[in-house]
Tab-separated table of C-alpha atoms in Angstrom:
chain	number	residue	atom	x	y	z
A	1	UNK	CA	39.387	-3.045	-11.236
A	2	UNK	CA	38.036	-3.656	-7.527
A	3	UNK	CA	36.242	-6.614	-6.801
A	4	UNK	CA	33.216	-6.965	-4.054
A	5	UNK	CA	32.520	-10.263	-2.600
A	6	UNK	CA	29.234	-10.684	-1.334
A	7	UNK	CA	29.321	-12.156	2.138
A	8	UNK	CA	26.114	-14.039	4.053
A	9	UNK	CA	24.543	-11.588	6.457
A	10	UNK	CA	24.453	-12.171	10.149
A	11	UNK	CA	21.308	-12.011	12.205
A	12	UNK	CA	21.510	-8.548	13.237
A	13	UNK	CA	21.990	-7.269	9.826
A	14	UNK	CA	18.292	-8.100	8.247
A	15	UNK	CA	16.743	-6.535	11.604
A	16	UNK	CA	18.787	-3.258	10.897
A	17	UNK	CA	17.768	-2.957	7.554
A	18	UNK	CA	14.540	-3.795	8.071
A	19	UNK	CA	14.058	-1.059	10.905
A	20	UNK	CA	15.867	1.717	8.537
A	21	UNK	CA	13.255	1.345	6.219
A	22	UNK	CA	10.155	1.030	8.085
A	23	UNK	CA	11.601	4.250	9.940
A	24	UNK	CA	11.727	5.739	5.951
A	25	UNK	CA	8.234	4.264	5.344
A	26	UNK	CA	6.801	6.320	8.799
A	27	UNK	CA	8.667	9.747	7.881
A	28	UNK	CA	7.489	9.034	4.304
A	29	UNK	CA	3.965	8.591	5.810
A	30	UNK	CA	3.650	11.807	8.295
A	31	UNK	CA	5.125	13.663	5.026
A	32	UNK	CA	2.061	12.231	2.934
A	33	UNK	CA	-0.276	12.894	5.893
A	34	UNK	CA	0.526	16.839	5.811
A	35	UNK	CA	0.479	16.928	1.969
A	36	UNK	CA	-2.497	15.090	1.572
A	37	UNK	CA	-5.547	17.078	1.982
A	38	UNK	CA	-7.711	14.036	1.711
A	39	UNK	CA	-5.951	11.905	4.269
A	40	UNK	CA	-8.089	11.443	7.725
A	41	UNK	CA	-5.716	11.644	11.175
A	42	UNK	CA	-4.835	7.940	11.394
A	43	UNK	CA	-4.149	7.152	14.827
A	44	UNK	CA	-2.556	3.849	14.053
A	45	UNK	CA	0.367	5.342	11.618
A	46	UNK	CA	3.561	3.558	13.698
A	47	UNK	CA	1.856	-0.304	13.359
A	48	UNK	CA	1.006	0.343	9.504
A	49	UNK	CA	4.457	1.443	9.018
A	50	UNK	CA	6.042	-1.593	10.116
A	51	UNK	CA	3.998	-3.817	8.170
A	52	UNK	CA	3.616	-3.713	4.293
A	53	UNK	CA	2.951	-0.193	3.317
A	54	UNK	CA	2.036	-0.046	-0.143
A	55	UNK	CA	2.959	3.459	-2.019
A	56	UNK	CA	0.127	5.607	-3.403
A	57	UNK	CA	-0.946	8.805	-5.706
A	58	UNK	CA	-3.726	10.948	-5.485
A	59	UNK	CA	-4.530	13.082	-8.818
A	60	UNK	CA	-7.432	15.627	-9.508
A	61	UNK	CA	-8.860	16.818	-12.561
A	62	UNK	CA	-12.128	18.925	-13.061
A	63	UNK	CA	-14.462	15.964	-13.035
A	64	UNK	CA	-12.704	13.417	-10.729
A	65	UNK	CA	-10.260	12.413	-8.167
A	66	UNK	CA	-7.947	9.197	-8.973
A	67	UNK	CA	-6.103	7.312	-6.682
A	68	UNK	CA	-3.393	4.537	-7.804
A	69	UNK	CA	-1.772	1.888	-5.279
A	70	UNK	CA	1.134	-0.118	-5.932
A	71	UNK	CA	0.465	-3.375	-4.854
A	72	UNK	CA	3.363	-5.905	-6.396
A	73	UNK	CA	2.618	-9.380	-6.299
A	74	UNK	CA	-0.539	-9.489	-5.056
A	75	UNK	CA	-4.143	-10.410	-6.729
A	76	UNK	CA	-7.013	-8.301	-6.814
A	77	UNK	CA	-8.802	-10.855	-4.302
A	78	UNK	CA	-5.884	-10.060	-1.528
A	79	UNK	CA	-7.448	-6.743	-1.526
A	80	UNK	CA	-10.359	-5.046	-0.283
A	81	UNK	CA	-12.214	-1.608	-0.306
A	82	UNK	CA	-14.693	-0.114	2.059
A	83	UNK	CA	-16.654	2.783	2.234
A	84	UNK	CA	-18.521	4.082	5.136
A	85	UNK	CA	-20.049	7.322	5.492
A	86	UNK	CA	-17.087	9.533	3.986
A	87	UNK	CA	-13.866	7.129	4.834
A	88	UNK	CA	-12.467	5.303	2.190
A	89	UNK	CA	-10.633	2.327	3.648
A	90	UNK	CA	-7.999	-0.116	1.709
A	91	UNK	CA	-7.038	-3.071	3.218
A	92	UNK	CA	-5.087	-6.279	2.017
A	93	UNK	CA	-2.493	-8.312	2.699
A	94	UNK	CA	1.308	-9.144	0.604
A	95	UNK	CA	2.082	-13.151	1.547
A	96	UNK	CA	5.754	-13.859	1.573
A	97	UNK	CA	6.770	-16.512	-1.072
A	98	UNK	CA	10.076	-17.776	-0.062
A	99	UNK	CA	10.526	-21.486	-0.748
A	100	UNK	CA	12.994	-23.189	1.631
A	101	UNK	CA	13.711	-26.086	-0.324
A	102	UNK	CA	17.750	-25.668	-0.450
A	103	UNK	CA	18.687	-26.060	3.021
A	104	UNK	CA	22.043	-24.949	1.578
A	105	UNK	CA	20.920	-21.513	0.045
A	106	UNK	CA	21.896	-18.540	1.821
A	107	UNK	CA	20.152	-14.899	1.580
A	108	UNK	CA	22.424	-11.957	0.608
A	109	UNK	CA	19.934	-9.122	0.367
A	110	UNK	CA	16.175	-9.020	1.625
A	111	UNK	CA	14.439	-5.896	1.037
A	112	UNK	CA	10.826	-7.079	-0.671
A	113	UNK	CA	8.379	-6.408	2.335
A	114	UNK	CA	5.297	-8.604	3.380
A	115	UNK	CA	2.592	-8.252	5.753
A	116	UNK	CA	-1.300	-6.609	5.938
A	117	UNK	CA	-2.032	-3.024	5.349
A	118	UNK	CA	-4.750	-0.940	6.269
A	119	UNK	CA	-4.981	2.615	4.996
A	120	UNK	CA	-7.920	5.261	5.138
A	121	UNK	CA	-8.962	8.184	3.638
A	122	UNK	CA	-11.768	11.016	4.630
A	123	UNK	CA	-13.138	11.860	0.674
A	124	UNK	CA	-14.294	15.347	-0.008
A	125	UNK	CA	-18.104	16.023	-0.008
A	126	UNK	CA	-18.118	16.303	-3.875
A	127	UNK	CA	-17.213	12.935	-4.820
A	128	UNK	CA	-20.116	10.918	-5.941
A	129	UNK	CA	-19.917	7.772	-3.629
A	130	UNK	CA	-22.263	5.746	-6.001
A	131	UNK	CA	-19.945	6.012	-8.915
A	132	UNK	CA	-16.673	5.184	-7.218
A	133	UNK	CA	-15.100	2.405	-9.460
A	134	UNK	CA	-11.918	0.621	-8.940
A	135	UNK	CA	-9.898	-1.496	-11.308
A	136	UNK	CA	-6.682	-3.598	-10.643
A	137	UNK	CA	-3.978	-4.697	-13.571
A	138	UNK	CA	-0.512	-5.728	-13.092
A	139	UNK	CA	-0.205	-5.097	-9.571
A	140	UNK	CA	-1.907	-1.353	-10.000
A	141	UNK	CA	-5.089	-0.657	-8.266
A	142	UNK	CA	-6.681	2.556	-9.791
A	143	UNK	CA	-9.813	3.909	-7.958
A	144	UNK	CA	-11.629	6.539	-9.735
A	145	UNK	CA	-13.832	8.873	-7.798
A	146	UNK	CA	-16.040	10.861	-10.127
A	147	UNK	CA	-17.057	14.401	-8.839
A	148	UNK	CA	-20.515	15.632	-8.694
A	149	UNK	CA	-22.357	17.939	-6.585
A	150	UNK	CA	-21.966	17.681	-3.073
A	151	UNK	CA	-23.528	14.793	-1.729
A	152	UNK	CA	-23.715	12.308	1.456
A	153	UNK	CA	-21.492	9.100	0.802
A	154	UNK	CA	-23.266	5.501	2.242
A	155	UNK	CA	-21.706	2.597	3.498
A	156	UNK	CA	-20.615	-0.230	0.700
A	157	UNK	CA	-17.743	-2.403	-0.565
A	158	UNK	CA	-16.484	-1.364	-3.905
A	159	UNK	CA	-15.983	-4.551	-6.200
A	160	UNK	CA	-12.435	-4.400	-8.083
A	161	UNK	CA	-12.568	-5.114	-11.686
A	162	UNK	CA	-9.479	-6.721	-13.595
A	163	UNK	CA	-7.077	-9.899	-13.488
């Protein structure tokens, strides 16, 4: 049986790991931009990828669009949703929860992401902006965007229900 012994990481290793993860996130972001017809072009895609970048899904049914965003370790008060015209913007910040009490503690691996994020989406004209609702439960933000006849969206902040 082969035994693997963990060694403390050098200072350069986390930087290389973070850059690789950020490049993967940037590649995913670019892929999503081409795959998702509701995404507005984002001139700040690179700075966003260098921060916390939450995973999301967008589904469509005959009656509504549903956006689900993974925000593990965050509270609903850390997230803000704004609607300005047809542009829906999610923004927030995931704070690092590291405790540095033990000076002899060494990190062998660190893969959790922290930082602020902002994502904007252009809504189709069939979404009824007045009926958009958001729920937050166990780190999952769900936005329900009912369809209606073509309407003009008005600017407002969308309240998040949940824990």
